[in-house]
mmCIF file of C-alpha atoms in Angstrom:
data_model
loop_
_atom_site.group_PDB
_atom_site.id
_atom_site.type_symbol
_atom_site.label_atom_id
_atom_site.label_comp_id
_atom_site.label_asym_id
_atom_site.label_seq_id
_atom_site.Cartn_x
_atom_site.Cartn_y
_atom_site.Cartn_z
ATOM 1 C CA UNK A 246 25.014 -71.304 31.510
ATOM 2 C CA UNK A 247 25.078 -71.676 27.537
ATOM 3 C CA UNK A 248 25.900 -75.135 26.582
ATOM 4 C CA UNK A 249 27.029 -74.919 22.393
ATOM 5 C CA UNK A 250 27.888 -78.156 20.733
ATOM 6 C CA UNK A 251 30.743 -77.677 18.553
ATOM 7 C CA UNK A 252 34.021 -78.510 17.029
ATOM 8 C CA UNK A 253 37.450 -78.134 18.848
ATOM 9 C CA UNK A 254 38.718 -75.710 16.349
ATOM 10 C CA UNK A 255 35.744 -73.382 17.360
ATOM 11 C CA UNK A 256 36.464 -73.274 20.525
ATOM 12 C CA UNK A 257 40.378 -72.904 20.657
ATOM 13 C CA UNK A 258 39.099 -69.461 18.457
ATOM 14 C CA UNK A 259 36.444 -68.823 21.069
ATOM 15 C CA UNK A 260 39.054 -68.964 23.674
ATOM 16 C CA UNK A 261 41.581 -66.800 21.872
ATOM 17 C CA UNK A 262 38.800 -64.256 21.224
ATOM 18 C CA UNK A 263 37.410 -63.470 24.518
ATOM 19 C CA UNK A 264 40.371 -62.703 26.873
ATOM 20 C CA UNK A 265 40.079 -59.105 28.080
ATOM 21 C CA UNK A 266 38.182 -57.199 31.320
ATOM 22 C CA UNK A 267 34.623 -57.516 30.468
ATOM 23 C CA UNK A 268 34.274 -60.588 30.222
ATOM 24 C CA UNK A 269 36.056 -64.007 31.840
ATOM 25 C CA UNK A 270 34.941 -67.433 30.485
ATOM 26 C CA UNK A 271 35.091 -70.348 31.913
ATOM 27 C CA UNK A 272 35.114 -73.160 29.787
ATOM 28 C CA UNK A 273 34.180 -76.562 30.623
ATOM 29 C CA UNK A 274 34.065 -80.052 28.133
ATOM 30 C CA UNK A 275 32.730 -82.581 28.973
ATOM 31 C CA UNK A 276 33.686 -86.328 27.549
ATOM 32 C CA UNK A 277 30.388 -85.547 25.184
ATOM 33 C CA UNK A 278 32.068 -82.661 23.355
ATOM 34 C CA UNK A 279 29.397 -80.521 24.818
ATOM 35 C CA UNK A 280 30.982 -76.882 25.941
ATOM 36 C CA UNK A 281 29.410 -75.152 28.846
ATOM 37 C CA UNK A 282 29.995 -71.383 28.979
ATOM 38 C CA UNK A 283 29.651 -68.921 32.083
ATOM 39 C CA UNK A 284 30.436 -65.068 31.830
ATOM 40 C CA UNK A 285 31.390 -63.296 34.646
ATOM 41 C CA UNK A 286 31.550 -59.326 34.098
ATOM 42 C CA UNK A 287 32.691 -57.178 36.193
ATOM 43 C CA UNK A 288 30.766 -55.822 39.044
ATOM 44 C CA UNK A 289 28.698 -59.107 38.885
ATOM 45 C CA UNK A 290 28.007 -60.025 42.844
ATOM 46 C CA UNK A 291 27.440 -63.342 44.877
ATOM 47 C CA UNK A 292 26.410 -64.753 48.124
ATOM 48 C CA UNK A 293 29.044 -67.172 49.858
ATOM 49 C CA UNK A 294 28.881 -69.416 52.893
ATOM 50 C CA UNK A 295 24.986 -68.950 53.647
ATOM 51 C CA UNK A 296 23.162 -72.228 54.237
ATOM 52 C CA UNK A 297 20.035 -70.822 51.570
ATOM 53 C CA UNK A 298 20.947 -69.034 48.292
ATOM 54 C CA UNK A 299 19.790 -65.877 49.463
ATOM 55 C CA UNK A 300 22.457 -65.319 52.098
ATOM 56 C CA UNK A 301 25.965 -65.187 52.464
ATOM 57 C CA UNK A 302 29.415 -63.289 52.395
ATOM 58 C CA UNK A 303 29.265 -60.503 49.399
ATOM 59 C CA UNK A 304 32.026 -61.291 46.840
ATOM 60 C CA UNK A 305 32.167 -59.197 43.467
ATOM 61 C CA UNK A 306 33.684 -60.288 40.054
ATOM 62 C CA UNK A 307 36.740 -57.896 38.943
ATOM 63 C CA UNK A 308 39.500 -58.182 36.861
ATOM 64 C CA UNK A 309 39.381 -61.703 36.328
ATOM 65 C CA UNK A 310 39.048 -62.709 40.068
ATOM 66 C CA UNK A 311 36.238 -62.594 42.913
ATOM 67 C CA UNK A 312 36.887 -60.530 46.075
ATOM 68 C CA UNK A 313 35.151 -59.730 48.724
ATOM 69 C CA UNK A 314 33.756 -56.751 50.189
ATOM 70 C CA UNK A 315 34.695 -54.883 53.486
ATOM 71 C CA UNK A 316 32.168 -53.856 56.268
ATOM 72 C CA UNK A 317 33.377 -50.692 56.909
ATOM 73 C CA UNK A 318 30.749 -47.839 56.737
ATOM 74 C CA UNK A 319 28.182 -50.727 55.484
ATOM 75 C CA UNK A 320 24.411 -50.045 55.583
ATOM 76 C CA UNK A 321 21.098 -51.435 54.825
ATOM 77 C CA UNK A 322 21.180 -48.882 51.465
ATOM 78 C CA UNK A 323 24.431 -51.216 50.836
ATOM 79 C CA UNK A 324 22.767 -54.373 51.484
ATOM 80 C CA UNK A 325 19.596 -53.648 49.294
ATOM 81 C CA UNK A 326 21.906 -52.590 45.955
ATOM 82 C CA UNK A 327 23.157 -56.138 46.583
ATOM 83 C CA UNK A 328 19.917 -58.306 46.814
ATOM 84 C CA UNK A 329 18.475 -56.163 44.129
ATOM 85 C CA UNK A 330 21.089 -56.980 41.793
ATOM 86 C CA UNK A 331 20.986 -60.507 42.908
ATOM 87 C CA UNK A 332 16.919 -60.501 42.062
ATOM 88 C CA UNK A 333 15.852 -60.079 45.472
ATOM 89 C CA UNK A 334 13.232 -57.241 46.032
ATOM 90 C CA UNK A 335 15.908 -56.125 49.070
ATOM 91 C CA UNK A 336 17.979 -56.621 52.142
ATOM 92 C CA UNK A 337 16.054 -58.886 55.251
ATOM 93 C CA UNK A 338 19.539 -57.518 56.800
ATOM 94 C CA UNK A 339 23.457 -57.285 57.041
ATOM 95 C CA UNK A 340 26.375 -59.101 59.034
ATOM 96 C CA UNK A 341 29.659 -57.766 59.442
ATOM 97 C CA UNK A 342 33.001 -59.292 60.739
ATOM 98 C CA UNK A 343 32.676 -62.143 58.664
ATOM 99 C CA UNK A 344 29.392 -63.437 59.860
ATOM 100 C CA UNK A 345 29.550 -66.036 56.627
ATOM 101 C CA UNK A 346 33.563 -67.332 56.994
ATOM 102 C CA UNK A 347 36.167 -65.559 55.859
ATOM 103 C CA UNK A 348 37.022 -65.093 52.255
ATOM 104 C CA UNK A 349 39.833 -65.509 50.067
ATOM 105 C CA UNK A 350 41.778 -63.619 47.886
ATOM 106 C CA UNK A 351 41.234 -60.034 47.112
ATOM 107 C CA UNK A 352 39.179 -57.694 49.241
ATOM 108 C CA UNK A 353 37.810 -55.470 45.943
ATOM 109 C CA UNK A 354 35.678 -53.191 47.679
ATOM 110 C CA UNK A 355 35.648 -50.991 51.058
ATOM 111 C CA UNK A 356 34.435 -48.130 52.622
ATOM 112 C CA UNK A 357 31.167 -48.578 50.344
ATOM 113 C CA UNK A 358 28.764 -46.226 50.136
ATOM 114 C CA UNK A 359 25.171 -46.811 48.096
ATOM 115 C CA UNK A 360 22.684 -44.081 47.971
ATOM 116 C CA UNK A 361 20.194 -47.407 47.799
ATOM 117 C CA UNK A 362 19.127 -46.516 43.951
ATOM 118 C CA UNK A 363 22.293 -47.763 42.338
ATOM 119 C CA UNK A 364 21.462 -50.567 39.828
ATOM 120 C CA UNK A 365 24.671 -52.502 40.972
ATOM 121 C CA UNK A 366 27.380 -52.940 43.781
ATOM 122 C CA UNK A 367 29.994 -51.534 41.015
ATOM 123 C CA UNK A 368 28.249 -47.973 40.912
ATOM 124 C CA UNK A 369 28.337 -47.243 44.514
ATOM 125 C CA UNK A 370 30.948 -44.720 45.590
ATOM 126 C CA UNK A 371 34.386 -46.379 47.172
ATOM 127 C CA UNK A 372 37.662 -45.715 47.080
ATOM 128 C CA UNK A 373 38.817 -48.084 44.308
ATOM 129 C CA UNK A 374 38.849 -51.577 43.155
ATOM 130 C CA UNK A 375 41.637 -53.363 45.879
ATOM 131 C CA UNK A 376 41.982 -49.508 47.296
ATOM 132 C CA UNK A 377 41.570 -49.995 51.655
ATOM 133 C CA UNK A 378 42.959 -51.179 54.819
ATOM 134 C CA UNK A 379 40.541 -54.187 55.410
ATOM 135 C CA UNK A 380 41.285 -58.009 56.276
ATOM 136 C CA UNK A 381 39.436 -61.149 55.541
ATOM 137 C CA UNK A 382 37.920 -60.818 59.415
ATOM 138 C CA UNK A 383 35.829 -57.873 57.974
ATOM 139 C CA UNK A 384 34.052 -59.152 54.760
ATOM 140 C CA UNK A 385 30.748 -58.239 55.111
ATOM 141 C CA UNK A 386 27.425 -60.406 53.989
ATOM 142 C CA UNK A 387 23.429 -60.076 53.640
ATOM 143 C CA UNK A 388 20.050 -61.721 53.968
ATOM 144 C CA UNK A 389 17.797 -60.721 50.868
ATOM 145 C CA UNK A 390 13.906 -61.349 51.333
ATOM 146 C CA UNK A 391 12.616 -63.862 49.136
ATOM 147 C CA UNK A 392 9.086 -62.278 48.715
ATOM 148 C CA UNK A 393 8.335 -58.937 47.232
ATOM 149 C CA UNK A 394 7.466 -55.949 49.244
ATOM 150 C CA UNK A 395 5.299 -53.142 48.090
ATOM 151 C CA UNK A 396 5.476 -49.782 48.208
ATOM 152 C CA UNK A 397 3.324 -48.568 50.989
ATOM 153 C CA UNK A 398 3.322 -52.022 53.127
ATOM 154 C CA UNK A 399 3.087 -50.653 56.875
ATOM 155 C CA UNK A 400 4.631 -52.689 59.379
ATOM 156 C CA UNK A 401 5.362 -52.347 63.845
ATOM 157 C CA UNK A 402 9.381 -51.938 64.461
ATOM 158 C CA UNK A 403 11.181 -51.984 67.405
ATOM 159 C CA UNK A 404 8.824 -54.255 69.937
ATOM 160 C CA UNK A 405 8.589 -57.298 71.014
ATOM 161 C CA UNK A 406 4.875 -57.819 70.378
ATOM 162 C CA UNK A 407 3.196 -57.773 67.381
ATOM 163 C CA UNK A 408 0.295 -55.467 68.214
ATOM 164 C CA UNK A 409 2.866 -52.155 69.242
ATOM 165 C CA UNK A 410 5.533 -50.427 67.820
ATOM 166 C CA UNK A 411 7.019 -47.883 65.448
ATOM 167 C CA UNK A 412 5.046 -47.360 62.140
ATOM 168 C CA UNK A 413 7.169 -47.644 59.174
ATOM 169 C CA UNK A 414 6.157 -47.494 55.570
ATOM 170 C CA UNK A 415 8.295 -49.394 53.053
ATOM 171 C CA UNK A 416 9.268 -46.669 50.184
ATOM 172 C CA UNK A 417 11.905 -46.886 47.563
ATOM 173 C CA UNK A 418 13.726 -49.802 48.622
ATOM 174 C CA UNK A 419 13.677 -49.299 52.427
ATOM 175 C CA UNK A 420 11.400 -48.440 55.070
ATOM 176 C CA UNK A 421 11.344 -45.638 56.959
ATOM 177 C CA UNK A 422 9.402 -43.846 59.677
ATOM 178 C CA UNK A 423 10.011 -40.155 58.272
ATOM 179 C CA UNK A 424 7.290 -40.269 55.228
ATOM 180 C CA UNK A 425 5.235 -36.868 55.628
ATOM 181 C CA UNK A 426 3.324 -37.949 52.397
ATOM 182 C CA UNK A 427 3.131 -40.732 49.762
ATOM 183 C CA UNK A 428 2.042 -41.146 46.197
ATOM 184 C CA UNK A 429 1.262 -44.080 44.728
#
């Protein structure tokens, strides 16, 4: 958030100026005359209904209005575009049928399908923006990590013990137990 101290002329031009579909503002003044400003572009994500800031439903900014996003075909490539974009280093794990609540509104995105490398939700390949047969009862939502992993940190999957397992190697945004060879 921007806060700009100014007159009211400047921002009934402002406000005139930046209608469109890159950009919404909200505007905000305060009793001060101070004027808060928040840009929402399109393809911009967020996390709704977690109890921490790293969790929650996945809604994404588009024309104008947040929607949320449909589980169908979701993945763990899906779920890592999303934390990265969000500033997470990636995806602790997914919930579908609405693990978060149900949202509101639009549903903007289904049938989503990330390669993992994408640098945003927006760039993934789906049908179309409000294109789908999804309800509310779908929306799907993530758990980003809060630390950082690095490349080549080996961890034991799929036991209950600590000391047995599967040997994965975390590698470009996921792990994975099929790495013949790595270079670091």
């Amino acid at each position: 958030t921007h806060v700009i101290r100014s007159s009211p002329a400047f921002w009934r031009n402002t406000l005139s100026e930046t209608k469109g579909d890159i950009a919404m503002y909200y505007w905000v003044v305060s009793l001060f005359g101070v004027l808060a400003v928040s840009a929402q572009n399109t393809g911009d994500v967020r996390l709704r209904g977690g109890e921490t800031t790293n969790q929650g439903r996945v809604e994404i900014y588009y024309s104008g209005e947040w929607g949320t996003v449909c589980d169908d075909s979701w993945d763990l490539y899906n779920s890592n575009v999303v934390c990265r974009q969000l500033g997470y280093s990636s995806a602790f794990l997914y919930h579908t049928r609405a693990y978060y609540g149900q949202g509101v509104g639009r549903i903007w995105m289904d049938e989503v399908d990330c390669s993992g490398t994408e640098s945003g939700l927006r760039y993934c390949s789906f049908p179309g923006w409000g294109v789908g047969d999804c309800s509310h009862s779908k929306d799907v939502g993530v758990y980003c990590t809060t630390s950082s992993t690095i490349s080549g940190t080996v961890r034991l999957a799929g036991s209950t013990t600590s000391n047995e397992g599967r040997v994965e190697v975390y590698y470009r945004y996921r792990y994975s137990t099929g790495v013949k060879s790595l270079v670091f």
